[in-house]
Short mmCIF file of C-alpha atoms in Angstrom, two decimals:
data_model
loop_
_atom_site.label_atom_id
_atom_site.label_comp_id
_atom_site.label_asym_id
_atom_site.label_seq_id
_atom_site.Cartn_x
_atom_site.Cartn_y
_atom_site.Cartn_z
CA UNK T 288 8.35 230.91 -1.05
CA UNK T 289 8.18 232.88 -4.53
CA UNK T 290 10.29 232.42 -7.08
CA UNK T 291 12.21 235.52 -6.54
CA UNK T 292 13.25 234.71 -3.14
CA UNK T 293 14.28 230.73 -4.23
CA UNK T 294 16.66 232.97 -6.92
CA UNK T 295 18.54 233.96 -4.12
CA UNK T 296 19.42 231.16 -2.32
CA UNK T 297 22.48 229.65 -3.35
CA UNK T 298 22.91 226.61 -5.66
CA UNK T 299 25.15 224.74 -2.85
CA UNK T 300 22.22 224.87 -0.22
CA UNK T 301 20.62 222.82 -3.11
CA UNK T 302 22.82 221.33 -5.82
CA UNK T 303 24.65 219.47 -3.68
CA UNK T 304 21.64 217.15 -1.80
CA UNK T 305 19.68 217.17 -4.86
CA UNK T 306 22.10 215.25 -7.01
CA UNK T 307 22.57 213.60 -4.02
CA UNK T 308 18.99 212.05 -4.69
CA UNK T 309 19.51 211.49 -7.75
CA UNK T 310 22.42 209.15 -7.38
CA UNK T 311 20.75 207.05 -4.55
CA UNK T 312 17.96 205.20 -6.26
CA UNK T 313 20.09 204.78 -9.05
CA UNK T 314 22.78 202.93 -6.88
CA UNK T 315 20.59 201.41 -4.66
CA UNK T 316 18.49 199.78 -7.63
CA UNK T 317 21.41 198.89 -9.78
CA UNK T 318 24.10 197.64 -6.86
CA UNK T 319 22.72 197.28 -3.04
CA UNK T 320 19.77 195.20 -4.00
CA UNK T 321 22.07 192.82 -5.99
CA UNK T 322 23.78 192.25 -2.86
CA UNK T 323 20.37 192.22 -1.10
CA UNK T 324 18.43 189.49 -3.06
CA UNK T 325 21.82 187.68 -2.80
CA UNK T 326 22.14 187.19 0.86
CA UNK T 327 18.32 186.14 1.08
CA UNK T 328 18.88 183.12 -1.36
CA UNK T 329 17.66 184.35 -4.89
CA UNK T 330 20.20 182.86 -7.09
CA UNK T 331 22.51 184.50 -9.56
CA UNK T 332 20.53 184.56 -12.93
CA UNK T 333 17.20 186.06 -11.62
CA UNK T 334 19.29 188.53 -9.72
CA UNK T 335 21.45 189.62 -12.63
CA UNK T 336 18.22 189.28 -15.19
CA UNK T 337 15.92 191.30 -12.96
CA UNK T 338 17.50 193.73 -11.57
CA UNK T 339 18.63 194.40 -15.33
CA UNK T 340 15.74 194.80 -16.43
CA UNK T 341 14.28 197.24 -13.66
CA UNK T 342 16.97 200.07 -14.98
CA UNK T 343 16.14 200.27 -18.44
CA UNK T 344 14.01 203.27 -17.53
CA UNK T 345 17.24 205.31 -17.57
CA UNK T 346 18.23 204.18 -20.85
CA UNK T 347 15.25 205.45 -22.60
CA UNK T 348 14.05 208.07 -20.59
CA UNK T 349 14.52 210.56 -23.61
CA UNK T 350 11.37 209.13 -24.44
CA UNK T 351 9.10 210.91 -21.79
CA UNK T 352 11.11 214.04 -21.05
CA UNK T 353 9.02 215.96 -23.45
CA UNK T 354 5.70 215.17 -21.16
CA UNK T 355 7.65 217.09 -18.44
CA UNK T 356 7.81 220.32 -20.06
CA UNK T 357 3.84 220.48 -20.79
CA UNK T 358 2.48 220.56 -16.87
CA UNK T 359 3.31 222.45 -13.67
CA UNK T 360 7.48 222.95 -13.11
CA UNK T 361 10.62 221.38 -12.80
CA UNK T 362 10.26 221.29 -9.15
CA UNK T 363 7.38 219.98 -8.92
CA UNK T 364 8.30 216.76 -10.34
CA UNK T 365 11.79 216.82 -8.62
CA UNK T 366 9.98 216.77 -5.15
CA UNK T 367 7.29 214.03 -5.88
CA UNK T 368 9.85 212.17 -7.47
CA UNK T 369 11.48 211.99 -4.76
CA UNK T 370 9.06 211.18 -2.39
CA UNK T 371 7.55 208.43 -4.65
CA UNK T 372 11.22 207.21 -3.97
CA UNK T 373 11.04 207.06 -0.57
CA UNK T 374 7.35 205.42 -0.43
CA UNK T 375 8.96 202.62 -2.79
CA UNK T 376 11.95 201.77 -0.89
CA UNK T 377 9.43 202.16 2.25
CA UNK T 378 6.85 199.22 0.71
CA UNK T 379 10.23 197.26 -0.67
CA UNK T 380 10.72 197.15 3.26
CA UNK T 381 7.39 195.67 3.79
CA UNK T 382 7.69 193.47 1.19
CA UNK T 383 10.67 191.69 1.89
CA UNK T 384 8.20 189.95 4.61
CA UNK T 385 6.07 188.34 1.85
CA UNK T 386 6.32 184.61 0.78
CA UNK T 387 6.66 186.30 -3.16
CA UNK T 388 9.14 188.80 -1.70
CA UNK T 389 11.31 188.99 -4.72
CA UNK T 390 8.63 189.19 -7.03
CA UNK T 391 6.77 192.35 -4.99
CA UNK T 392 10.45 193.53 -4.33
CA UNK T 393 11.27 194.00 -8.06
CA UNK T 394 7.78 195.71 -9.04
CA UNK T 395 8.08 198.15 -6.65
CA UNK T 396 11.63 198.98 -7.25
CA UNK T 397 10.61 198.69 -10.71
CA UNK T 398 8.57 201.80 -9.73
CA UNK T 399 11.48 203.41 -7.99
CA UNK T 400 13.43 203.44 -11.33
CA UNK T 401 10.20 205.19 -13.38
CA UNK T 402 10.10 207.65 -10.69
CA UNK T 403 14.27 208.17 -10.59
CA UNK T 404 14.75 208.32 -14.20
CA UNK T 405 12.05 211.20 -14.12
CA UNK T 406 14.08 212.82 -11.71
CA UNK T 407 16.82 212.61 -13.90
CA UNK T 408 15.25 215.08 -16.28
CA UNK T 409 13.30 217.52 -14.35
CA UNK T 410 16.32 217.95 -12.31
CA UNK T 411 19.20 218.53 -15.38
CA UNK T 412 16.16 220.58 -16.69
CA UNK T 413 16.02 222.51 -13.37
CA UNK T 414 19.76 223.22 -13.03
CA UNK T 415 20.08 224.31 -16.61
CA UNK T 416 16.65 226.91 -16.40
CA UNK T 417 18.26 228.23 -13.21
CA UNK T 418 22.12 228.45 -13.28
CA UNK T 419 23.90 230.58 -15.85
CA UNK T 420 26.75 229.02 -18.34
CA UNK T 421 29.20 230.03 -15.76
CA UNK T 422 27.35 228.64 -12.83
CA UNK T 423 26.89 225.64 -14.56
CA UNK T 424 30.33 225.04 -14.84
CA UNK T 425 31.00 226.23 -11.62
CA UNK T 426 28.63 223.54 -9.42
CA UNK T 427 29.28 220.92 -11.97
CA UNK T 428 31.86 219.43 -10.11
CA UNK T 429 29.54 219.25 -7.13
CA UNK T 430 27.12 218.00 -8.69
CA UNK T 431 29.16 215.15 -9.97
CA UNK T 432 30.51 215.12 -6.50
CA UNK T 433 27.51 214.47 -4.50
CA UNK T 434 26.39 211.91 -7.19
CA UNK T 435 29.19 209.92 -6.18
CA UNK T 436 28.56 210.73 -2.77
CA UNK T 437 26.02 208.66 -3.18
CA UNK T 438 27.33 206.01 -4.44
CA UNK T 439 29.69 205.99 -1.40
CA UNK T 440 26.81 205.95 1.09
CA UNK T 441 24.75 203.15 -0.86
CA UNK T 442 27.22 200.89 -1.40
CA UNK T 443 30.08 202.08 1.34
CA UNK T 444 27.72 203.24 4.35
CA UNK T 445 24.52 201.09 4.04
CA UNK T 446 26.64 197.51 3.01
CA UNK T 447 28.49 197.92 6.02
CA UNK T 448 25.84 198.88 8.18
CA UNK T 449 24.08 195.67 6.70
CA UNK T 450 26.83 193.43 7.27
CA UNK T 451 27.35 194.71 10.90
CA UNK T 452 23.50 194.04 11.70
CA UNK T 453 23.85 190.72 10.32
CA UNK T 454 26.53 190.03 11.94
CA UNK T 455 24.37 191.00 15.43
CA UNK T 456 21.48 189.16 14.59
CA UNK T 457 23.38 186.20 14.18
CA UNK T 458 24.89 186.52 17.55
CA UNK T 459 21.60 187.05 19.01
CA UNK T 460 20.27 183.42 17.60
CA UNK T 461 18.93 184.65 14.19
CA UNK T 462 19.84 181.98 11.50
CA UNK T 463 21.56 183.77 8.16
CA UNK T 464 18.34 183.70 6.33
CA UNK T 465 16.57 185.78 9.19
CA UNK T 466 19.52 187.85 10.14
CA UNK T 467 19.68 189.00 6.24
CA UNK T 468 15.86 189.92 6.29
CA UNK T 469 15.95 191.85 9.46
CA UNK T 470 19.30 193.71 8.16
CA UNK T 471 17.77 194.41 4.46
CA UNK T 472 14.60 195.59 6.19
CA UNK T 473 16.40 197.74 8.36
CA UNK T 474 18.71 199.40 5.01
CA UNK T 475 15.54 199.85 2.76
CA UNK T 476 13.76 201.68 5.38
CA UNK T 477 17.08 204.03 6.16
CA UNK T 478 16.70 204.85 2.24
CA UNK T 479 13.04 205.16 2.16
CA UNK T 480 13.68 207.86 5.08
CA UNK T 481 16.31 209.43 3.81
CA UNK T 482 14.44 210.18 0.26
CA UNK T 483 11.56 211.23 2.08
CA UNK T 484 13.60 213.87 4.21
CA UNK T 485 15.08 215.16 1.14
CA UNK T 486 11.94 215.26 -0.71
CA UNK T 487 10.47 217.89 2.39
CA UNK T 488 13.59 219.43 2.42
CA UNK T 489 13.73 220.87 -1.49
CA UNK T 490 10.21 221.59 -1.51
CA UNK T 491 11.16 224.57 0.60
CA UNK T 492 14.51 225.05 -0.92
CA UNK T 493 14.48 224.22 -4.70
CA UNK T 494 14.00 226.86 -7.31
CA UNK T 495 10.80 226.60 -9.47
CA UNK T 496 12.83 225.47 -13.05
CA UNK T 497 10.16 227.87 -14.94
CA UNK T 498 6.63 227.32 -16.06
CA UNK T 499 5.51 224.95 -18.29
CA UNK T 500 5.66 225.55 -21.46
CA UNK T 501 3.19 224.71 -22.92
CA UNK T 502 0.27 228.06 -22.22
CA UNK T 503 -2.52 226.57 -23.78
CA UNK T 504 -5.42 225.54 -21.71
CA UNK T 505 -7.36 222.87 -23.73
CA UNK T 506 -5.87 219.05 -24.51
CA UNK T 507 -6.20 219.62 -27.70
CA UNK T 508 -3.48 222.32 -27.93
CA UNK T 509 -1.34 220.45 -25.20
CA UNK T 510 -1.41 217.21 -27.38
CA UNK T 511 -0.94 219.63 -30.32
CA UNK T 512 2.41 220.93 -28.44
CA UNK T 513 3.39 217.53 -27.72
CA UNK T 514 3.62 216.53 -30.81
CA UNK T 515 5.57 219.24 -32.22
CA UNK T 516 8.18 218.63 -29.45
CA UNK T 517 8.29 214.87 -30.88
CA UNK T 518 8.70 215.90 -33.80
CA UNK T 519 11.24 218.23 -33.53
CA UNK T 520 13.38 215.88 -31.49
CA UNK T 521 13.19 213.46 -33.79
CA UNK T 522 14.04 215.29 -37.08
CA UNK T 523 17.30 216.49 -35.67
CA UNK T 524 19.92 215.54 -37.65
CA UNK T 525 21.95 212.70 -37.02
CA UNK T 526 19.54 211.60 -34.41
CA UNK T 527 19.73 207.87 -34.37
CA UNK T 528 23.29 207.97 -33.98
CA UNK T 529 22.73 209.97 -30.92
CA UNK T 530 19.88 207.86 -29.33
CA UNK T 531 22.29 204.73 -30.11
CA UNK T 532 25.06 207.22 -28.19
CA UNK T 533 22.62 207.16 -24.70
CA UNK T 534 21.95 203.41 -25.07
CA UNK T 535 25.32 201.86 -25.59
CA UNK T 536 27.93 204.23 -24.23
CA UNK T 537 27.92 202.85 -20.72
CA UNK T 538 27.38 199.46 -21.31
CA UNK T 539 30.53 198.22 -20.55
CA UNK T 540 30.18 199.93 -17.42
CA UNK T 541 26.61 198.59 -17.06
CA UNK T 542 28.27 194.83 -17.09
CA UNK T 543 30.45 195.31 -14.70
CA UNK T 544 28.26 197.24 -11.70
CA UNK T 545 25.81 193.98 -12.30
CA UNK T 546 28.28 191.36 -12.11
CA UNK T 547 30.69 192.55 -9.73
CA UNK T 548 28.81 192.45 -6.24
CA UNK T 549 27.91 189.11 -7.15
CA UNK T 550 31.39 188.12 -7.96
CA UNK T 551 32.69 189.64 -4.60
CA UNK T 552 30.08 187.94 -2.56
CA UNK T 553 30.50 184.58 -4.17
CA UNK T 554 32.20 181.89 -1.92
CA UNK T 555 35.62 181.24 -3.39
CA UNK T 556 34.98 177.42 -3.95
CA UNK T 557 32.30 179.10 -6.41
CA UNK T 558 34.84 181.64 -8.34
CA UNK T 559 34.30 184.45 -6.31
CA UNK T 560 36.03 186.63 -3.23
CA UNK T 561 33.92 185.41 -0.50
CA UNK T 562 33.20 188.86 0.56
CA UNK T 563 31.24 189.52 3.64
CA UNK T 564 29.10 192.75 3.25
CA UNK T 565 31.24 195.08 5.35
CA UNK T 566 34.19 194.07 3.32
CA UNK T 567 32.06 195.17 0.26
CA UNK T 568 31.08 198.10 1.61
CA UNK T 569 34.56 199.36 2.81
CA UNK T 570 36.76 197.97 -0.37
CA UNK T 571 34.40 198.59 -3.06
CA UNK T 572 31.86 201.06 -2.11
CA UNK T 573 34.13 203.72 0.15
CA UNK T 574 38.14 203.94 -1.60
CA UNK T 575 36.71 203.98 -5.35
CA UNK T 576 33.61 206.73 -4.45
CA UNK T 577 35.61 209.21 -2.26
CA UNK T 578 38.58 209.55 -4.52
CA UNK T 579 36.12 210.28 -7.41
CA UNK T 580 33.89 212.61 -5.19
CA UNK T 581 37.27 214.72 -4.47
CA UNK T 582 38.05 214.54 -7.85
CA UNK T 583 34.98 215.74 -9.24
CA UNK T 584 34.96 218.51 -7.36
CA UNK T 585 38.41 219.73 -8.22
CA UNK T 586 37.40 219.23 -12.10
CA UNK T 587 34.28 221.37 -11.60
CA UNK T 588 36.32 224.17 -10.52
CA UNK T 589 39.22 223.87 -13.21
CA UNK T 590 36.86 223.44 -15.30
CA UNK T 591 34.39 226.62 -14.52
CA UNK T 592 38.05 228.53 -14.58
CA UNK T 593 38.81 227.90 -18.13
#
C-alpha cells in the first residue's frame, strides 16, 4: 500500500487500536505483573523494586527519540515494536515455567518496556507527521480514550479472567501455587497474541509517518546529523527544567499504580483488602478506566471545537 492510498484511510480505522497498543505494555508491565509475581509467591519488596525498575525506559526515553528520526519511518518502528511486544509477553509465558522464573520474567519484560517506550515516540511522531492541527485535536480524545481502554482490559478484563481460571484450576485439584502459574501463563499468552495481531494489523493500515530525515547515505553524515539533533535539543532554553518536568510530574501517580495492587491483594491480617483477582479486576481495573475512556472522548471533541 503507498503512501497516498494509507492518506486516505481514516485516522479512527487506526488511531484508535494503535494507542490501544501503546497503553497495553505499559499497563501490563507497570500493574498486571505486580499482581502476577504476587500470586506466585515473590514477596513485596522484589516485586515493588523490580518491576520499578523495568519502567524507567519511559522516563527517559527522550534520550533515544532522536535515533528514530535517522532510519526508515515512523511505521516501521511502530509495527516491530509491536511485535517485539508480543514475542516478549510470548517468552514471559514460557518463562514462568523456569525454576529462575522471576528473574527470566523481569529481563524479558525488561525488553518489553525498551520496545514500548520506543513505541511511544514513533507513534506521537506518526500522529503528529500525519494529522493536521485540527485533526489532532479532533482524535485526541480517542486517542486518550483507547489508552485507557487499555488500561480497562489489562487490569479489568485479563485480572478477572485470571482470577476466574484460578479459581477453576483449583476446583480441578491444582494447589494455589499451580493454579496461579497455569492462569498467568494463560494471560501473558492472551497479551502476547493480542500485540502480535495488532502488530499485522497496522502494517497494512498505518500511514508511513514520513521518511527519515536524515538523506545522507554514509555514517559519517548520519552520526554528523545525530549530533546536531543532540545538540539542538539540548541547547533549548530552559531545558533542564523541562527534562526534570518528564521525570517527576507523574511520580505521585507512579507510587500509587506500584503500591496499590499489592495493597488490594494483601490479606487483611497483613494491612491490606484481601482482594481476590476478579475483585481487582472489576473494582479497580473496570469503574475507574471506563468513566475516564468516556470522558476522554467527550474532551477530545470539546476540545477540537474550541
Amino acid at each position: 500500500m503507498t503512501d497516498i492510498d494509507n492518506k486516505k484511510i481514516s485516522p479512527l480505522r487506526w488511531v484508535p487500536s494503535a494507542y490501544f497498543a501503546m497503553g497495553l505494555p505499559f499497563v501490563v508491565l507497570n500493574m498486571v505483573s505486580v499482581l502476577m509475581f504476587k500470586g506466585l509467591g515473590i514477596e513485596d519488596s522484589k516485586i515493588a523494586l523490580w518491576t520499578s525498575v523495568i519502567m524507567f525506559p519511559w522516563t527517559i526515553k527522550f534520550l533515544w527519540s532522536p535515533f528514530l528520526e535517522m532510519f526508515r519511518t515512523k511505521k516501521f518502528f511502530v509495527v516491530t515494536t509491536q511485535l517485539i511486544s508480543g514475542i516478549g509477553f510470548g517468552l514471559v509465558a514460557l518463562a514462568l515455567h523456569l525454576p529462575s522464573f522471576f528473574a527470566v520474567s523481569i529481563a524479558l519484560l525488561a525488553v518489553v518496556a525498551m520496545s514500548g517506550a520506543t513505541h511511544d515516540i514513533a507513534l506521537d511522531g506518526l500522529y503528529m507527521a500525519e494529522l493536521s492541527q485540527t485533526d489532532q485535536a479532533k482524535y485526541i480524545g480517542w486517542q486518550g480514550a483507547f489508552y485507557n481502554l487499555a488500561k480497562l482490559v489489562a487490569t479489568g478484563l485479563l485480572v478477572y479472567v485470571a482470577g476466574v481460571l484460578m479459581d477453576r484450576f483449583r476446583t480441578g485439584g491444582a494447589d494455589d501455587f499451580g493454579a496461579a502459574l497455569s492462569s498467568w501463563t494463560i494471560i501473558m499468552g492472551a497479551a502476547a497474541v493480542l500485540m502480535l495481531v495488532l502488530g499485522l494489523y497496522h502494517a497494512r493500515t498505518l500511514p508511513s509517518g514520513g521518511a527519515a530525515a536524515v538523506s545522507g547515505e554514509t555514517a559519517s553524515e548520519r552520526l554528523h546529523e545525530l549530533w546536531a539533533v543532540i545538540k539542538d535539543f539540548f541547547t533549548k532554553k530552559h531545558i533542564g527544567w523541562y527534562i526534570l518536568f518528564i521525570i517527576l510530574y507523574r511520580l505521585g501517580e507512579g507510587f500509587v499504580m506500584k503500591i496499590v495492587p499489592l495493597f488490594l491483594k494483601a490479606d487483611i491480617s497483613a494491612g491490606g483488602l484481601g482482594l481476590s483477582e476478579q475483585q481487582i479486576g472489576l473494582y479497580y481495573g473496570t469503574f475507574g478506566a471506563a468513566a475516564f475512556v468516556l470522558g476522554s472522548l467527550l474532551a477530545g471533541y470539546y476540545i477540537a471545537h474550541l
